[in-house]
Amino acid sequence: MKEEKNEMSFLGHLEELRWHLVRSAVAIFIIGILLFVFQKEVFNHFLLAHRKSDFITYQIFCDFFNLFGMDSTFCNVAFTDNLISLKPTQQLMTAIWSSLILGIILAFPYLLWELWRFISPGLTKKEVKSSRGFLFVASFLFFCGIAFSFYVIAPISIHFLYNYKISDVIQNNFTLESHIGLVTNMLLGVSVLFELPVLVYFLTKIGLVTPEFLKKYRKHSLVVVLILAAIITPPDVASQIIVAIPILVLYEISIKVSRMVIKKQKKDA
């Protein structure tokens, strides 16, 4: 009888998880539909914004280099070639998938809230109180990663890749799919990496990570960060360093977060 009760409890949790996932999927789907309806505005002002010569990042970099009397290619950014579509369904499928991906990004705070609603009943009142700022901090870091990727990583990477040539006899003809894939992969990749302090917080709470552990493997983490930066950015050193710097800063913040968690646990013990 007891085993049946435990089994029912387990099945009840699965049923509850299913409805959290369903509501999350519905939220993503609704936002995705709205973005698809306004796909021209989304593409012109967001996904294809880095192909405009007057994009704010290009202007800032141009003014920065001019301030030191240095010439910069950011002052003469021009994209004369058009993106090409190789299949009859390419533009439609790109619009659909990009709408869903951006739907996930915009629905991220709600997805976290659904996750929190699922796990919070299993926490004590003290744990719920101490983790009350989880949604705000995680969402804030996520959108900081989105902003950093959109205004720094993406324009630098696109400027580099569009102007990189092995030989003048080779002509670049980029597809719409490759351009959108590059932008969305960087947006998601960098924003996930910005969640490092939140991840370390929970790993410290369950005893898998300590400040001493993070300090001991600081040099190893540098190698891992550079590898991750190489994966989510184009193969140019400048972009990888620009991505690596904030992640290393977040790693140092994570050490402080881990220390605070350990200190609080000892105080409550």
PDB file of C-alpha atoms in Angstrom:
ATOM      1  CA  MET A   1       0.000   0.000   0.000  1.00  0.00           C
ATOM      2  CA  LYS A   2       2.838   2.326   0.899  1.00  0.00           C
ATOM      3  CA  GLU A   3       4.638   1.534  -2.364  1.00  0.00           C
ATOM      4  CA  GLU A   4       1.449   2.305  -4.295  1.00  0.00           C
ATOM      5  CA  LYS A   5       1.174   5.660  -2.522  1.00  0.00           C
ATOM      6  CA  ASN A   6       4.796   6.514  -3.359  1.00  0.00           C
ATOM      7  CA  GLU A   7       4.221   5.446  -6.955  1.00  0.00           C
ATOM      8  CA  MET A   8       1.143   7.637  -7.209  1.00  0.00           C
ATOM      9  CA  SER A   9       3.149  10.502  -5.712  1.00  0.00           C
ATOM     10  CA  PHE A  10       5.850  10.007  -8.345  1.00  0.00           C
ATOM     11  CA  LEU A  11       3.260   9.867 -11.134  1.00  0.00           C
ATOM     12  CA  GLY A  12       1.648  12.979  -9.709  1.00  0.00           C
ATOM     13  CA  HIS A  13       4.968  14.807  -9.933  1.00  0.00           C
ATOM     14  CA  LEU A  14       5.346  13.682 -13.538  1.00  0.00           C
ATOM     15  CA  GLU A  15       1.861  14.963 -14.316  1.00  0.00           C
ATOM     16  CA  GLU A  16       2.677  18.291 -12.674  1.00  0.00           C
ATOM     17  CA  LEU A  17       5.943  18.546 -14.618  1.00  0.00           C
ATOM     18  CA  ARG A  18       4.057  17.808 -17.828  1.00  0.00           C
ATOM     19  CA  TRP A  19       1.732  20.753 -17.285  1.00  0.00           C
ATOM     20  CA  HIS A  20       4.654  23.073 -16.484  1.00  0.00           C
ATOM     21  CA  LEU A  21       6.271  22.010 -19.768  1.00  0.00           C
ATOM     22  CA  VAL A  22       2.989  22.439 -21.648  1.00  0.00           C
ATOM     23  CA  ARG A  23       2.496  25.989 -20.323  1.00  0.00           C
ATOM     24  CA  SER A  24       6.123  26.826 -21.173  1.00  0.00           C
ATOM     25  CA  ALA A  25       5.685  25.499 -24.713  1.00  0.00           C
ATOM     26  CA  VAL A  26       2.449  27.484 -25.132  1.00  0.00           C
ATOM     27  CA  ALA A  27       4.194  30.681 -24.005  1.00  0.00           C
ATOM     28  CA  ILE A  28       7.014  30.134 -26.510  1.00  0.00           C
ATOM     29  CA  PHE A  29       4.519  29.304 -29.250  1.00  0.00           C
ATOM     30  CA  ILE A  30       2.391  32.435 -28.618  1.00  0.00           C
ATOM     31  CA  ILE A  31       5.423  34.736 -28.601  1.00  0.00           C
ATOM     32  CA  GLY A  32       6.778  32.955 -31.684  1.00  0.00           C
ATOM     33  CA  ILE A  33       3.497  33.551 -33.545  1.00  0.00           C
ATOM     34  CA  LEU A  34       3.574  37.263 -32.679  1.00  0.00           C
ATOM     35  CA  LEU A  35       7.164  37.519 -33.879  1.00  0.00           C
ATOM     36  CA  PHE A  36       6.277  35.658 -37.077  1.00  0.00           C
ATOM     37  CA  VAL A  37       3.413  38.104 -37.732  1.00  0.00           C
ATOM     38  CA  PHE A  38       5.895  40.987 -37.450  1.00  0.00           C
ATOM     39  CA  GLN A  39       8.718  39.096 -39.162  1.00  0.00           C
ATOM     40  CA  LYS A  40       9.741  41.972 -41.440  1.00  0.00           C
ATOM     41  CA  GLU A  41      10.273  44.307 -38.485  1.00  0.00           C
ATOM     42  CA  VAL A  42      12.073  41.565 -36.529  1.00  0.00           C
ATOM     43  CA  PHE A  43      14.442  40.806 -39.392  1.00  0.00           C
ATOM     44  CA  ASN A  44      15.086  44.402 -40.502  1.00  0.00           C
ATOM     45  CA  HIS A  45      15.599  45.866 -37.026  1.00  0.00           C
ATOM     46  CA  PHE A  46      17.107  42.924 -35.165  1.00  0.00           C
ATOM     47  CA  LEU A  47      18.353  39.843 -36.999  1.00  0.00           C
ATOM     48  CA  LEU A  48      19.674  41.786 -40.011  1.00  0.00           C
ATOM     49  CA  ALA A  49      20.549  44.974 -38.110  1.00  0.00           C
ATOM     50  CA  HIS A  50      24.279  44.192 -38.159  1.00  0.00           C
ATOM     51  CA  ARG A  51      24.331  44.441 -41.954  1.00  0.00           C
ATOM     52  CA  LYS A  52      23.561  48.162 -41.781  1.00  0.00           C
ATOM     53  CA  SER A  53      26.534  50.496 -42.004  1.00  0.00           C
ATOM     54  CA  ASP A  54      25.001  52.877 -39.448  1.00  0.00           C
ATOM     55  CA  PHE A  55      24.657  50.223 -36.728  1.00  0.00           C
ATOM     56  CA  ILE A  56      25.503  51.882 -33.405  1.00  0.00           C
ATOM     57  CA  THR A  57      28.442  49.581 -32.579  1.00  0.00           C
ATOM     58  CA  TYR A  58      30.224  50.415 -35.839  1.00  0.00           C
ATOM     59  CA  GLN A  59      29.834  54.129 -35.129  1.00  0.00           C
ATOM     60  CA  ILE A  60      31.126  53.795 -31.557  1.00  0.00           C
ATOM     61  CA  PHE A  61      34.179  51.780 -32.650  1.00  0.00           C
ATOM     62  CA  CYS A  62      34.871  54.252 -35.449  1.00  0.00           C
ATOM     63  CA  ASP A  63      34.735  57.217 -33.038  1.00  0.00           C
ATOM     64  CA  PHE A  64      36.899  55.325 -30.535  1.00  0.00           C
ATOM     65  CA  PHE A  65      39.697  54.646 -33.019  1.00  0.00           C
ATOM     66  CA  ASN A  66      39.460  58.162 -34.448  1.00  0.00           C
ATOM     67  CA  LEU A  67      39.908  59.521 -30.924  1.00  0.00           C
ATOM     68  CA  PHE A  68      43.409  58.022 -30.913  1.00  0.00           C
ATOM     69  CA  GLY A  69      44.107  59.086 -34.503  1.00  0.00           C
ATOM     70  CA  MET A  70      43.841  55.542 -35.849  1.00  0.00           C
ATOM     71  CA  ASP A  71      42.184  54.465 -39.060  1.00  0.00           C
ATOM     72  CA  SER A  72      39.561  51.749 -38.718  1.00  0.00           C
ATOM     73  CA  THR A  73      37.528  49.647 -41.119  1.00  0.00           C
ATOM     74  CA  PHE A  74      34.561  50.233 -38.818  1.00  0.00           C
ATOM     75  CA  CYS A  75      34.351  53.732 -40.318  1.00  0.00           C
ATOM     76  CA  ASN A  76      33.722  52.290 -43.787  1.00  0.00           C
ATOM     77  CA  VAL A  77      31.398  49.396 -43.134  1.00  0.00           C
ATOM     78  CA  ALA A  78      29.456  48.427 -46.240  1.00  0.00           C
ATOM     79  CA  PHE A  79      27.551  45.290 -47.162  1.00  0.00           C
ATOM     80  CA  THR A  80      27.040  45.475 -50.899  1.00  0.00           C
ATOM     81  CA  ASP A  81      26.130  41.826 -51.388  1.00  0.00           C
ATOM     82  CA  ASN A  82      22.662  40.458 -50.668  1.00  0.00           C
ATOM     83  CA  LEU A  83      21.975  37.329 -48.675  1.00  0.00           C
ATOM     84  CA  ILE A  84      20.796  34.500 -50.883  1.00  0.00           C
ATOM     85  CA  SER A  85      18.114  31.834 -50.442  1.00  0.00           C
ATOM     86  CA  LEU A  86      18.912  28.501 -52.099  1.00  0.00           C
ATOM     87  CA  LYS A  87      15.584  26.739 -51.578  1.00  0.00           C
ATOM     88  CA  PRO A  88      11.976  27.773 -52.294  1.00  0.00           C
ATOM     89  CA  THR A  89      11.067  27.136 -48.646  1.00  0.00           C
ATOM     90  CA  GLN A  90      14.232  28.655 -47.160  1.00  0.00           C
ATOM     91  CA  GLN A  91      12.858  32.069 -46.234  1.00  0.00           C
ATOM     92  CA  LEU A  92       9.676  30.624 -44.741  1.00  0.00           C
ATOM     93  CA  MET A  93      11.514  28.007 -42.637  1.00  0.00           C
ATOM     94  CA  THR A  94      14.094  30.565 -41.501  1.00  0.00           C
ATOM     95  CA  ALA A  95      11.299  32.911 -40.420  1.00  0.00           C
ATOM     96  CA  ILE A  96       9.576  30.101 -38.493  1.00  0.00           C
ATOM     97  CA  TRP A  97      12.664  28.802 -36.710  1.00  0.00           C
ATOM     98  CA  SER A  98      14.029  32.244 -35.874  1.00  0.00           C
ATOM     99  CA  SER A  99      10.617  33.209 -34.443  1.00  0.00           C
ATOM    100  CA  LEU A 100      10.694  30.149 -32.187  1.00  0.00           C
ATOM    101  CA  ILE A 101      14.267  30.807 -31.061  1.00  0.00           C
ATOM    102  CA  LEU A 102      13.491  34.447 -30.268  1.00  0.00           C
ATOM    103  CA  GLY A 103      10.317  33.198 -28.577  1.00  0.00           C
ATOM    104  CA  ILE A 104      12.480  31.117 -26.222  1.00  0.00           C
ATOM    105  CA  ILE A 105      14.659  34.150 -25.511  1.00  0.00           C
ATOM    106  CA  LEU A 106      11.756  36.487 -24.747  1.00  0.00           C
ATOM    107  CA  ALA A 107       9.912  33.832 -22.724  1.00  0.00           C
ATOM    108  CA  PHE A 108      12.985  33.027 -20.629  1.00  0.00           C
ATOM    109  CA  PRO A 109      11.754  34.736 -17.407  1.00  0.00           C
ATOM    110  CA  TYR A 110       8.442  32.878 -17.679  1.00  0.00           C
ATOM    111  CA  LEU A 111      10.259  29.573 -18.304  1.00  0.00           C
ATOM    112  CA  LEU A 112      12.302  30.177 -15.153  1.00  0.00           C
ATOM    113  CA  TRP A 113       9.125  30.961 -13.240  1.00  0.00           C
ATOM    114  CA  GLU A 114       7.551  27.675 -14.331  1.00  0.00           C
ATOM    115  CA  LEU A 115      10.734  25.852 -13.282  1.00  0.00           C
ATOM    116  CA  TRP A 116      10.642  27.618  -9.923  1.00  0.00           C
ATOM    117  CA  ARG A 117       6.974  26.702  -9.399  1.00  0.00           C
ATOM    118  CA  PHE A 118       7.877  23.059  -9.959  1.00  0.00           C
ATOM    119  CA  ILE A 119      10.863  22.852  -7.580  1.00  0.00           C
ATOM    120  CA  SER A 120       9.803  25.330  -4.858  1.00  0.00           C
ATOM    121  CA  PRO A 121       7.294  22.956  -3.136  1.00  0.00           C
ATOM    122  CA  GLY A 122      10.229  20.657  -2.327  1.00  0.00           C
ATOM    123  CA  LEU A 123      12.183  23.429  -0.597  1.00  0.00           C
ATOM    124  CA  THR A 124      11.990  24.569   3.003  1.00  0.00           C
ATOM    125  CA  LYS A 125      10.673  28.028   3.888  1.00  0.00           C
ATOM    126  CA  LYS A 126      14.222  29.150   4.641  1.00  0.00           C
ATOM    127  CA  GLU A 127      15.481  27.905   1.255  1.00  0.00           C
ATOM    128  CA  VAL A 128      12.589  29.583  -0.555  1.00  0.00           C
ATOM    129  CA  LYS A 129      13.309  32.859   1.242  1.00  0.00           C
ATOM    130  CA  SER A 130      17.055  32.755   0.513  1.00  0.00           C
ATOM    131  CA  SER A 131      16.422  31.985  -3.175  1.00  0.00           C
ATOM    132  CA  ARG A 132      13.732  34.608  -3.643  1.00  0.00           C
ATOM    133  CA  GLY A 133      15.831  36.712  -6.033  1.00  0.00           C
ATOM    134  CA  PHE A 134      16.587  33.747  -8.304  1.00  0.00           C
ATOM    135  CA  LEU A 135      14.166  34.753 -11.073  1.00  0.00           C
ATOM    136  CA  PHE A 136      15.351  38.362 -11.204  1.00  0.00           C
ATOM    137  CA  VAL A 137      19.090  37.588 -11.084  1.00  0.00           C
ATOM    138  CA  ALA A 138      18.920  34.754 -13.622  1.00  0.00           C
ATOM    139  CA  SER A 139      16.780  36.806 -16.023  1.00  0.00           C
ATOM    140  CA  PHE A 140      19.002  39.864 -15.584  1.00  0.00           C
ATOM    141  CA  LEU A 141      22.179  37.896 -16.368  1.00  0.00           C
ATOM    142  CA  PHE A 142      20.496  36.210 -19.332  1.00  0.00           C
ATOM    143  CA  PHE A 143      19.444  39.490 -20.949  1.00  0.00           C
ATOM    144  CA  CYS A 144      22.836  41.034 -20.156  1.00  0.00           C
ATOM    145  CA  GLY A 145      24.290  38.192 -22.220  1.00  0.00           C
ATOM    146  CA  ILE A 146      21.792  38.900 -25.007  1.00  0.00           C
ATOM    147  CA  ALA A 147      22.675  42.603 -25.038  1.00  0.00           C
ATOM    148  CA  PHE A 148      26.434  41.922 -24.925  1.00  0.00           C
ATOM    149  CA  SER A 149      26.152  39.430 -27.764  1.00  0.00           C
ATOM    150  CA  PHE A 150      23.901  41.655 -29.904  1.00  0.00           C
ATOM    151  CA  TYR A 151      25.824  44.920 -29.498  1.00  0.00           C
ATOM    152  CA  VAL A 152      29.402  43.644 -29.185  1.00  0.00           C
ATOM    153  CA  ILE A 153      30.037  40.061 -30.282  1.00  0.00           C
ATOM    154  CA  ALA A 154      27.683  39.849 -33.279  1.00  0.00           C
ATOM    155  CA  PRO A 155      28.726  43.089 -35.050  1.00  0.00           C
ATOM    156  CA  ILE A 156      32.440  42.419 -34.552  1.00  0.00           C
ATOM    157  CA  SER A 157      32.087  38.831 -35.766  1.00  0.00           C
ATOM    158  CA  ILE A 158      29.937  39.717 -38.767  1.00  0.00           C
ATOM    159  CA  HIS A 159      32.244  42.586 -39.734  1.00  0.00           C
ATOM    160  CA  PHE A 160      35.255  40.264 -39.570  1.00  0.00           C
ATOM    161  CA  LEU A 161      33.690  37.320 -41.417  1.00  0.00           C
ATOM    162  CA  TYR A 162      32.107  39.404 -44.172  1.00  0.00           C
ATOM    163  CA  ASN A 163      35.425  41.120 -44.892  1.00  0.00           C
ATOM    164  CA  TYR A 164      37.711  38.109 -44.532  1.00  0.00           C
ATOM    165  CA  LYS A 165      39.134  36.884 -47.832  1.00  0.00           C
ATOM    166  CA  ILE A 166      41.805  34.348 -48.659  1.00  0.00           C
ATOM    167  CA  SER A 167      42.063  35.587 -52.242  1.00  0.00           C
ATOM    168  CA  ASP A 168      40.424  38.231 -54.427  1.00  0.00           C
ATOM    169  CA  VAL A 169      39.341  35.516 -56.849  1.00  0.00           C
ATOM    170  CA  ILE A 170      36.994  34.131 -54.175  1.00  0.00           C
ATOM    171  CA  GLN A 171      33.603  35.777 -53.875  1.00  0.00           C
ATOM    172  CA  ASN A 172      31.565  35.601 -50.700  1.00  0.00           C
ATOM    173  CA  ASN A 173      27.917  34.673 -51.219  1.00  0.00           C
ATOM    174  CA  PHE A 174      26.389  34.073 -47.807  1.00  0.00           C
ATOM    175  CA  THR A 175      23.011  32.466 -47.372  1.00  0.00           C
ATOM    176  CA  LEU A 176      20.181  33.799 -45.244  1.00  0.00           C
ATOM    177  CA  GLU A 177      20.238  30.594 -43.201  1.00  0.00           C
ATOM    178  CA  SER A 178      23.952  30.889 -42.346  1.00  0.00           C
ATOM    179  CA  HIS A 179      23.650  34.549 -41.310  1.00  0.00           C
ATOM    180  CA  ILE A 180      20.605  34.016 -39.076  1.00  0.00           C
ATOM    181  CA  GLY A 181      22.168  30.873 -37.631  1.00  0.00           C
ATOM    182  CA  LEU A 182      25.335  32.801 -36.772  1.00  0.00           C
ATOM    183  CA  VAL A 183      23.398  35.545 -34.977  1.00  0.00           C
ATOM    184  CA  THR A 184      21.012  33.280 -33.049  1.00  0.00           C
ATOM    185  CA  ASN A 185      23.769  30.859 -31.996  1.00  0.00           C
ATOM    186  CA  MET A 186      25.804  33.727 -30.563  1.00  0.00           C
ATOM    187  CA  LEU A 187      22.770  35.181 -28.781  1.00  0.00           C
ATOM    188  CA  LEU A 188      21.912  31.884 -27.102  1.00  0.00           C
ATOM    189  CA  GLY A 189      25.494  30.755 -26.488  1.00  0.00           C
ATOM    190  CA  VAL A 190      26.697  33.932 -24.783  1.00  0.00           C
ATOM    191  CA  SER A 191      23.497  34.412 -22.761  1.00  0.00           C
ATOM    192  CA  VAL A 192      23.731  30.852 -21.369  1.00  0.00           C
ATOM    193  CA  LEU A 193      27.360  31.424 -20.350  1.00  0.00           C
ATOM    194  CA  PHE A 194      26.268  34.542 -18.453  1.00  0.00           C
ATOM    195  CA  GLU A 195      24.257  32.242 -16.139  1.00  0.00           C
ATOM    196  CA  LEU A 196      27.505  30.978 -14.570  1.00  0.00           C
ATOM    197  CA  PRO A 197      27.010  32.701 -11.146  1.00  0.00           C
ATOM    198  CA  VAL A 198      23.513  31.225 -10.847  1.00  0.00           C
ATOM    199  CA  LEU A 199      24.816  27.745 -11.703  1.00  0.00           C
ATOM    200  CA  VAL A 200      27.635  28.058  -9.162  1.00  0.00           C
ATOM    201  CA  TYR A 201      25.149  29.232  -6.516  1.00  0.00           C
ATOM    202  CA  PHE A 202      23.062  26.054  -6.800  1.00  0.00           C
ATOM    203  CA  LEU A 203      26.090  23.760  -7.137  1.00  0.00           C
ATOM    204  CA  THR A 204      27.472  25.270  -3.934  1.00  0.00           C
ATOM    205  CA  LYS A 205      24.118  24.853  -2.185  1.00  0.00           C
ATOM    206  CA  ILE A 206      24.135  21.103  -2.858  1.00  0.00           C
ATOM    207  CA  GLY A 207      27.813  20.745  -1.976  1.00  0.00           C
ATOM    208  CA  LEU A 208      29.290  20.006  -5.395  1.00  0.00           C
ATOM    209  CA  VAL A 209      31.344  23.209  -5.598  1.00  0.00           C
ATOM    210  CA  THR A 210      33.341  25.212  -3.050  1.00  0.00           C
ATOM    211  CA  PRO A 211      35.266  28.527  -3.299  1.00  0.00           C
ATOM    212  CA  GLU A 212      38.502  26.595  -2.790  1.00  0.00           C
ATOM    213  CA  PHE A 213      37.636  24.301  -5.692  1.00  0.00           C
ATOM    214  CA  LEU A 214      36.941  27.278  -7.985  1.00  0.00           C
ATOM    215  CA  LYS A 215      40.190  28.977  -6.961  1.00  0.00           C
ATOM    216  CA  LYS A 216      42.230  25.803  -7.413  1.00  0.00           C
ATOM    217  CA  TYR A 217      40.973  25.286 -10.960  1.00  0.00           C
ATOM    218  CA  ARG A 218      41.001  28.948 -11.995  1.00  0.00           C
ATOM    219  CA  LYS A 219      43.738  28.347 -14.604  1.00  0.00           C
ATOM    220  CA  HIS A 220      41.921  25.322 -15.942  1.00  0.00           C
ATOM    221  CA  SER A 221      38.733  27.356 -16.211  1.00  0.00           C
ATOM    222  CA  LEU A 222      40.596  29.905 -18.349  1.00  0.00           C
ATOM    223  CA  VAL A 223      41.328  27.175 -20.892  1.00  0.00           C
ATOM    224  CA  VAL A 224      37.708  25.997 -20.812  1.00  0.00           C
ATOM    225  CA  VAL A 225      36.446  29.577 -21.262  1.00  0.00           C
ATOM    226  CA  LEU A 226      38.707  30.108 -24.275  1.00  0.00           C
ATOM    227  CA  ILE A 227      37.482  26.841 -25.807  1.00  0.00           C
ATOM    228  CA  LEU A 228      33.846  27.834 -25.260  1.00  0.00           C
ATOM    229  CA  ALA A 229      34.552  31.282 -26.697  1.00  0.00           C
ATOM    230  CA  ALA A 230      36.086  29.649 -29.763  1.00  0.00           C
ATOM    231  CA  ILE A 231      32.971  27.482 -30.204  1.00  0.00           C
ATOM    232  CA  ILE A 232      30.364  30.249 -30.009  1.00  0.00           C
ATOM    233  CA  THR A 233      32.347  32.911 -31.882  1.00  0.00           C
ATOM    234  CA  PRO A 234      34.017  33.062 -35.308  1.00  0.00           C
ATOM    235  CA  PRO A 235      37.658  31.927 -35.506  1.00  0.00           C
ATOM    236  CA  ASP A 236      39.241  35.320 -34.866  1.00  0.00           C
ATOM    237  CA  VAL A 237      41.238  36.043 -31.738  1.00  0.00           C
ATOM    238  CA  ALA A 238      39.635  39.445 -31.084  1.00  0.00           C
ATOM    239  CA  SER A 239      36.099  38.044 -30.785  1.00  0.00           C
ATOM    240  CA  GLN A 240      37.247  35.187 -28.575  1.00  0.00           C
ATOM    241  CA  ILE A 241      39.055  37.539 -26.190  1.00  0.00           C
ATOM    242  CA  ILE A 242      36.066  39.896 -26.060  1.00  0.00           C
ATOM    243  CA  VAL A 243      33.802  36.974 -25.123  1.00  0.00           C
ATOM    244  CA  ALA A 244      36.321  35.523 -22.670  1.00  0.00           C
ATOM    245  CA  ILE A 245      36.796  38.720 -20.637  1.00  0.00           C
ATOM    246  CA  PRO A 246      33.223  39.052 -19.250  1.00  0.00           C
ATOM    247  CA  ILE A 247      33.034  35.291 -18.647  1.00  0.00           C
ATOM    248  CA  LEU A 248      36.238  35.428 -16.596  1.00  0.00           C
ATOM    249  CA  VAL A 249      34.785  38.355 -14.657  1.00  0.00           C
ATOM    250  CA  LEU A 250      31.646  36.281 -14.032  1.00  0.00           C
ATOM    251  CA  TYR A 251      33.870  33.412 -12.876  1.00  0.00           C
ATOM    252  CA  GLU A 252      35.451  35.671 -10.248  1.00  0.00           C
ATOM    253  CA  ILE A 253      31.972  36.817  -9.207  1.00  0.00           C
ATOM    254  CA  SER A 254      30.968  33.149  -8.966  1.00  0.00           C
ATOM    255  CA  ILE A 255      33.808  32.542  -6.494  1.00  0.00           C
ATOM    256  CA  LYS A 256      32.445  35.333  -4.294  1.00  0.00           C
ATOM    257  CA  VAL A 257      28.916  33.937  -4.643  1.00  0.00           C
ATOM    258  CA  SER A 258      30.142  30.482  -3.605  1.00  0.00           C
ATOM    259  CA  ARG A 259      31.960  31.988  -0.614  1.00  0.00           C
ATOM    260  CA  MET A 260      28.795  33.814   0.462  1.00  0.00           C
ATOM    261  CA  VAL A 261      26.738  30.610   0.258  1.00  0.00           C
ATOM    262  CA  ILE A 262      29.275  28.645   2.347  1.00  0.00           C
ATOM    263  CA  LYS A 263      29.469  31.471   4.906  1.00  0.00           C
ATOM    264  CA  LYS A 264      25.668  31.569   5.228  1.00  0.00           C
ATOM    265  CA  GLN A 265      25.430  27.794   5.570  1.00  0.00           C
ATOM    266  CA  LYS A 266      27.973  27.835   8.407  1.00  0.00           C
ATOM    267  CA  LYS A 267      26.105  30.664  10.098  1.00  0.00           C
ATOM    268  CA  ASP A 268      22.774  28.816   9.916  1.00  0.00           C
ATOM    269  CA  ALA A 269      24.308  25.528  11.110  1.00  0.00           C
TER     270      ALA A 269
END
